[in-house]
mmCIF file of C-alpha atoms in Angstrom:
data_model
loop_
_atom_site.group_PDB
_atom_site.id
_atom_site.type_symbol
_atom_site.label_atom_id
_atom_site.label_comp_id
_atom_site.label_asym_id
_atom_site.label_seq_id
_atom_site.Cartn_x
_atom_site.Cartn_y
_atom_site.Cartn_z
ATOM 1 C CA MET O 1 -10.907 -7.608 22.380
ATOM 2 C CA ILE O 2 -7.159 -7.439 23.674
ATOM 3 C CA GLU O 3 -3.772 -8.453 22.209
ATOM 4 C CA PHE O 4 -1.228 -10.653 24.053
ATOM 5 C CA ASP O 5 1.978 -12.188 23.216
ATOM 6 C CA THR O 6 2.523 -15.598 22.074
ATOM 7 C CA GLU O 7 5.856 -17.693 20.913
ATOM 8 C CA ALA O 8 4.778 -17.074 17.286
ATOM 9 C CA GLY O 9 3.976 -13.272 17.750
ATOM 10 C CA LYS O 10 0.895 -11.518 18.496
ATOM 11 C CA ALA O 11 -2.716 -13.184 19.060
ATOM 12 C CA ALA O 12 -5.931 -11.700 19.861
ATOM 13 C CA GLY O 13 -8.693 -12.613 22.329
ATOM 14 C CA TYR O 14 -11.962 -11.272 24.105
ATOM 15 C CA LEU O 15 -11.374 -10.343 27.689
ATOM 16 C CA ALA O 16 -14.130 -9.751 30.392
ATOM 17 C CA LEU O 17 -13.843 -8.680 34.098
ATOM 18 C CA PRO O 18 -16.201 -8.788 36.808
ATOM 19 C CA SER O 19 -17.789 -5.673 38.337
ATOM 20 C CA ASN O 20 -15.559 -5.712 41.261
ATOM 21 C CA GLY O 21 -12.440 -6.106 39.120
ATOM 22 C CA ALA O 22 -11.002 -9.376 40.254
ATOM 23 C CA GLY O 23 -11.894 -13.003 40.419
ATOM 24 C CA PRO O 24 -10.519 -16.220 39.416
ATOM 25 C CA GLY O 25 -9.127 -16.654 35.767
ATOM 26 C CA VAL O 26 -11.101 -19.031 33.440
ATOM 27 C CA LEU O 27 -9.920 -19.822 29.653
ATOM 28 C CA VAL O 28 -12.851 -19.944 27.252
ATOM 29 C CA LEU O 29 -11.902 -22.199 24.177
ATOM 30 C CA HIS O 30 -14.382 -21.782 21.299
ATOM 31 C CA ALA O 31 -15.875 -24.390 18.865
ATOM 32 C CA TRP O 32 -14.936 -24.725 15.402
ATOM 33 C CA TRP O 33 -17.115 -21.835 14.235
ATOM 34 C CA GLY O 34 -14.539 -19.562 15.716
ATOM 35 C CA LEU O 35 -14.769 -16.477 18.179
ATOM 36 C CA ASN O 36 -18.129 -15.293 17.457
ATOM 37 C CA ASP O 37 -20.429 -13.759 19.730
ATOM 38 C CA PHE O 38 -21.905 -16.494 21.344
ATOM 39 C CA PHE O 39 -18.413 -17.169 23.075
ATOM 40 C CA LYS O 40 -17.891 -13.421 23.793
ATOM 41 C CA GLN O 41 -21.217 -13.109 25.579
ATOM 42 C CA LEU O 42 -19.988 -16.686 27.455
ATOM 43 C CA CYS O 43 -17.075 -14.542 28.882
ATOM 44 C CA ASP O 44 -19.541 -11.741 29.770
ATOM 45 C CA ARG O 45 -21.700 -14.273 31.769
ATOM 46 C CA LEU O 46 -19.084 -15.698 33.652
ATOM 47 C CA ALA O 47 -17.655 -12.024 34.542
ATOM 48 C CA ALA O 48 -21.234 -11.469 35.741
ATOM 49 C CA VAL O 49 -20.926 -14.460 38.216
ATOM 50 C CA GLY O 50 -17.335 -13.175 39.410
ATOM 51 C CA PHE O 51 -14.626 -14.875 36.871
ATOM 52 C CA VAL O 52 -12.156 -13.089 34.783
ATOM 53 C CA ALA O 53 -12.742 -14.689 31.328
ATOM 54 C CA LEU O 54 -10.400 -14.591 28.470
ATOM 55 C CA ALA O 55 -11.325 -16.217 24.978
ATOM 56 C CA PRO O 56 -8.415 -16.567 22.524
ATOM 57 C CA ASP O 57 -9.088 -16.462 19.089
ATOM 58 C CA LEU O 58 -7.755 -19.446 17.453
ATOM 59 C CA TYR O 59 -8.676 -18.954 14.097
ATOM 60 C CA ASP O 60 -7.206 -15.352 13.540
ATOM 61 C CA GLY O 61 -10.500 -13.444 13.322
ATOM 62 C CA LYS O 62 -12.100 -16.089 10.882
ATOM 63 C CA ILE O 63 -15.781 -17.002 11.607
ATOM 64 C CA ALA O 64 -17.750 -19.774 10.277
ATOM 65 C CA GLU O 65 -21.495 -19.782 9.920
ATOM 66 C CA THR O 66 -22.318 -23.278 8.344
ATOM 67 C CA ILE O 67 -20.954 -26.744 9.207
ATOM 68 C CA ASP O 68 -19.068 -26.556 5.771
ATOM 69 C CA GLU O 69 -17.402 -23.257 6.517
ATOM 70 C CA ALA O 70 -16.302 -24.635 10.020
ATOM 71 C CA GLU O 71 -14.943 -27.833 8.488
ATOM 72 C CA ARG O 72 -12.916 -25.669 5.976
ATOM 73 C CA LEU O 73 -11.561 -23.382 9.042
ATOM 74 C CA LEU O 74 -10.737 -26.069 11.042
ATOM 75 C CA GLN O 75 -8.784 -28.210 7.861
ATOM 76 C CA GLU O 76 -7.142 -24.822 7.236
ATOM 77 C CA GLY O 77 -6.172 -24.208 10.720
ATOM 78 C CA ASP O 78 -2.648 -24.686 11.862
ATOM 79 C CA PRO O 79 -2.261 -26.506 15.117
ATOM 80 C CA ALA O 80 1.151 -25.211 16.323
ATOM 81 C CA ASN O 81 0.103 -21.673 15.773
ATOM 82 C CA MET O 82 -3.394 -22.579 17.656
ATOM 83 C CA GLN O 83 -1.365 -24.018 20.351
ATOM 84 C CA SER O 84 0.878 -21.168 20.565
ATOM 85 C CA THR O 85 -1.993 -18.798 21.003
ATOM 86 C CA ALA O 86 -3.788 -20.836 23.557
ATOM 87 C CA LEU O 87 -0.867 -21.374 25.805
ATOM 88 C CA GLY O 88 0.011 -17.536 25.117
ATOM 89 C CA ALA O 89 -3.565 -16.970 26.558
ATOM 90 C CA ILE O 90 -2.756 -18.878 29.559
ATOM 91 C CA ALA O 91 0.328 -16.947 30.271
ATOM 92 C CA TYR O 92 -1.458 -13.729 29.765
ATOM 93 C CA LEU O 93 -4.462 -14.456 31.964
ATOM 94 C CA ARG O 94 -2.063 -15.956 34.775
ATOM 95 C CA GLN O 95 -0.209 -12.578 35.154
ATOM 96 C CA LEU O 96 -3.061 -10.264 34.903
ATOM 97 C CA PRO O 97 -3.480 -8.261 38.357
ATOM 98 C CA ALA O 98 -7.399 -9.146 38.432
ATOM 99 C CA VAL O 99 -6.707 -12.785 38.431
ATOM 100 C CA ARG O 100 -7.018 -14.298 42.140
ATOM 101 C CA GLY O 101 -6.357 -18.083 43.093
ATOM 102 C CA ALA O 102 -4.094 -20.388 42.548
ATOM 103 C CA GLY O 103 -4.980 -21.841 39.332
ATOM 104 C CA LEU O 104 -7.053 -21.187 36.288
ATOM 105 C CA GLY O 105 -10.308 -22.895 34.713
ATOM 106 C CA GLU O 106 -10.997 -23.714 31.404
ATOM 107 C CA ILE O 107 -14.120 -24.347 29.362
ATOM 108 C CA GLY O 108 -13.786 -25.826 26.066
ATOM 109 C CA PHE O 109 -16.527 -26.642 23.265
ATOM 110 C CA SER O 110 -16.387 -29.513 20.682
ATOM 111 C CA MET O 111 -12.989 -28.433 18.953
ATOM 112 C CA GLY O 112 -12.147 -26.126 21.805
ATOM 113 C CA GLY O 113 -12.983 -29.200 24.398
ATOM 114 C CA SER O 114 -10.215 -31.055 22.687
ATOM 115 C CA TRP O 115 -7.782 -28.247 23.070
ATOM 116 C CA ALA O 116 -8.919 -28.159 26.712
ATOM 117 C CA ILE O 117 -8.050 -31.671 27.457
ATOM 118 C CA LEU O 118 -4.626 -31.049 25.716
ATOM 119 C CA LEU O 119 -3.869 -27.867 27.457
ATOM 120 C CA SER O 120 -4.448 -29.473 30.877
ATOM 121 C CA THR O 121 -1.437 -31.676 30.095
ATOM 122 C CA LEU O 122 0.633 -29.090 28.652
ATOM 123 C CA ALA O 123 0.074 -26.628 31.454
ATOM 124 C CA PRO O 124 -0.420 -28.640 34.469
ATOM 125 C CA GLU O 125 0.812 -25.990 36.794
ATOM 126 C CA GLN O 126 -1.727 -23.597 35.825
ATOM 127 C CA LEU O 127 -4.854 -25.281 35.186
ATOM 128 C CA ALA O 128 -6.899 -26.683 38.191
ATOM 129 C CA ALA O 129 -10.156 -27.072 36.601
ATOM 130 C CA ALA O 130 -11.172 -28.110 32.768
ATOM 131 C CA VAL O 131 -14.775 -27.993 31.752
ATOM 132 C CA ILE O 132 -15.619 -29.953 28.525
ATOM 133 C CA PHE O 133 -18.562 -29.668 26.295
ATOM 134 C CA TYR O 134 -19.016 -32.442 23.858
ATOM 135 C CA GLY O 135 -15.247 -33.037 23.137
ATOM 136 C CA SER O 136 -13.084 -35.505 23.771
ATOM 137 C CA GLY O 137 -9.042 -36.084 23.252
ATOM 138 C CA GLY O 138 -5.977 -38.037 24.689
ATOM 139 C CA GLY O 139 -2.708 -37.136 26.351
ATOM 140 C CA ASP O 140 -0.318 -38.058 29.247
ATOM 141 C CA PHE O 141 -3.007 -37.241 31.949
ATOM 142 C CA THR O 142 -0.494 -38.460 34.541
ATOM 143 C CA LYS O 143 0.903 -34.895 34.060
ATOM 144 C CA ALA O 144 -2.341 -33.186 34.527
ATOM 145 C CA ARG O 145 -3.624 -31.461 38.001
ATOM 146 C CA ALA O 146 -6.908 -30.503 36.863
ATOM 147 C CA ALA O 147 -10.245 -31.922 37.837
ATOM 148 C CA TYR O 148 -12.494 -32.581 35.037
ATOM 149 C CA LEU O 149 -16.170 -31.805 34.366
ATOM 150 C CA GLY O 150 -17.810 -33.046 31.145
ATOM 151 C CA HIS O 151 -21.088 -32.611 29.250
ATOM 152 C CA TYR O 152 -22.187 -34.830 26.657
ATOM 153 C CA ALA O 153 -25.263 -35.366 24.524
ATOM 154 C CA GLU O 154 -27.169 -38.449 24.916
ATOM 155 C CA ALA O 155 -26.573 -39.644 20.956
ATOM 156 C CA ASP O 156 -24.059 -37.463 19.425
ATOM 157 C CA PRO O 157 -22.674 -38.799 15.915
ATOM 158 C CA TRP O 158 -19.919 -35.968 16.093
ATOM 159 C CA GLU O 159 -18.540 -37.285 19.443
ATOM 160 C CA PRO O 160 -18.910 -41.134 19.539
ATOM 161 C CA ASP O 161 -19.553 -42.482 23.125
ATOM 162 C CA GLU O 162 -16.660 -45.030 22.961
ATOM 163 C CA GLU O 163 -14.264 -42.202 22.653
ATOM 164 C CA VAL O 164 -15.547 -40.218 25.479
ATOM 165 C CA ARG O 165 -15.552 -43.538 27.488
ATOM 166 C CA ALA O 166 -11.913 -44.070 26.562
ATOM 167 C CA MET O 167 -10.940 -40.620 27.765
ATOM 168 C CA GLU O 168 -12.972 -41.027 30.841
ATOM 169 C CA ALA O 169 -11.266 -44.545 31.588
ATOM 170 C CA ALA O 170 -7.788 -42.676 30.838
ATOM 171 C CA LEU O 171 -8.625 -39.845 33.398
ATOM 172 C CA HIS O 172 -9.590 -42.173 36.146
ATOM 173 C CA ALA O 173 -6.374 -44.377 35.676
ATOM 174 C CA ALA O 174 -4.441 -41.483 36.128
ATOM 175 C CA GLY O 175 -6.238 -40.641 39.274
ATOM 176 C CA ARG O 176 -7.972 -37.418 38.278
ATOM 177 C CA ALA O 177 -11.068 -36.067 39.769
ATOM 178 C CA VAL O 178 -13.729 -36.498 36.801
ATOM 179 C CA THR O 179 -17.682 -36.211 36.655
ATOM 180 C CA PHE O 180 -19.166 -36.500 33.165
ATOM 181 C CA TYR O 181 -22.721 -35.840 32.526
ATOM 182 C CA ASN O 182 -25.012 -37.127 29.826
ATOM 183 C CA TYR O 183 -28.182 -35.043 28.560
ATOM 184 C CA PRO O 184 -31.154 -37.054 27.483
ATOM 185 C CA GLY O 185 -32.689 -35.811 24.153
ATOM 186 C CA ALA O 186 -29.608 -33.357 23.599
ATOM 187 C CA GLY O 187 -27.497 -33.364 20.739
ATOM 188 C CA HIS O 188 -23.939 -31.790 19.601
ATOM 189 C CA TRP O 189 -24.243 -27.959 20.370
ATOM 190 C CA PHE O 190 -26.963 -28.309 22.613
ATOM 191 C CA PHE O 191 -25.340 -25.363 24.956
ATOM 192 C CA GLU O 192 -24.795 -22.792 22.122
ATOM 193 C CA SER O 193 -27.865 -20.573 22.159
ATOM 194 C CA ASN O 194 -26.928 -19.304 18.433
ATOM 195 C CA ARG O 195 -27.433 -22.650 16.875
ATOM 196 C CA PRO O 196 -31.259 -23.101 17.106
ATOM 197 C CA ASP O 197 -30.959 -26.460 15.432
ATOM 198 C CA ALA O 198 -29.277 -27.966 18.265
ATOM 199 C CA TYR O 199 -30.061 -25.661 21.269
ATOM 200 C CA GLN O 200 -31.516 -27.215 24.363
ATOM 201 C CA PRO O 201 -32.232 -24.255 26.750
ATOM 202 C CA GLU O 202 -33.132 -27.019 29.743
ATOM 203 C CA ALA O 203 -30.277 -29.181 29.492
ATOM 204 C CA ALA O 204 -27.974 -25.883 28.813
ATOM 205 C CA ALA O 205 -29.396 -24.385 31.907
ATOM 206 C CA LEU O 206 -28.637 -27.294 33.942
ATOM 207 C CA ALA O 207 -25.029 -27.523 32.192
ATOM 208 C CA TRP O 208 -24.135 -23.900 33.178
ATOM 209 C CA GLU O 209 -25.204 -24.433 36.869
ATOM 210 C CA ARG O 210 -23.092 -27.426 37.230
ATOM 211 C CA THR O 211 -20.270 -25.678 35.499
ATOM 212 C CA ILE O 212 -20.354 -22.597 37.672
ATOM 213 C CA THR O 213 -20.457 -24.755 40.761
ATOM 214 C CA PHE O 214 -17.661 -26.586 39.950
ATOM 215 C CA LEU O 215 -15.263 -23.906 38.883
ATOM 216 C CA ARG O 216 -16.299 -22.052 42.387
ATOM 217 C CA GLU O 217 -15.240 -25.453 44.078
ATOM 218 C CA HIS O 218 -11.936 -25.780 42.270
ATOM 219 C CA LEU O 219 -10.956 -22.330 41.843
ATOM 220 C CA LEU O 220 -12.317 -20.430 44.914
ATOM 221 C CA THR O 221 -11.976 -23.476 47.545
ATOM 222 C CA ARG O 222 -9.710 -25.668 45.887
ATOM 223 C CA THR O 223 -11.118 -28.402 48.102
ATOM 224 C CA GLY O 224 -11.993 -30.551 45.187
ATOM 225 C CA PRO O 225 -11.334 -34.381 45.652
ATOM 226 C CA ILE O 226 -8.152 -35.313 43.735
ATOM 227 C CA GLY O 227 -7.933 -38.814 42.526
ATOM 228 C CA LYS O 228 -11.771 -39.393 43.584
ATOM 229 C CA THR O 229 -13.849 -41.294 41.031
ATOM 230 C CA LEU O 230 -17.310 -39.574 40.898
ATOM 231 C CA VAL O 231 -20.607 -41.217 39.460
ATOM 232 C CA ASP O 232 -21.471 -40.562 36.177
ATOM 233 C CA THR O 233 -25.281 -39.390 35.814
#
């Protein structure tokens, strides 16, 4: 765990470095459960394949175990403070000597996915690649410079398909490079191995492979087809 400055004061986060000490930077934005062990371990997984990963704690240390607890934390959260923490984490990650490359990546889950979408419009100069797991949101995507990768469940009452498609259309209209995948038989939280009621190992493994390929393409080579519409599968 590390501490960094924000406009609102100090915030905390979990930082993981690759074994060689340097790599492209990736921001990890946790779901409404809070910064639990799963998201810390995800940072470790990213570091193991060469990324510098930082997960800011948007809930100031609070963690939920149940849906009811998570709903309460989300309702009690201060959006302005959460935004300040997320932007402070971007600034901290960008100035780290260990971070290489011209832009940062971000991975957001559910609530964190919505934050990832918003941040791509608030910090367009910093964010080159956004990965969204079962999350949606709006914003002025004409300001964004990121490429977008989305992972969605086939049937998800928490993330209605019409909202996802509306966001996808807005991204296309703004000329963003965007690829959204739907995972048959999967539900919300299918990637999170600490949610045994929802975890789908095969879908999670495929989403991980696609995510790492995407991040390497856009953070290592920066040859992503900006403005190109990609086929959904």
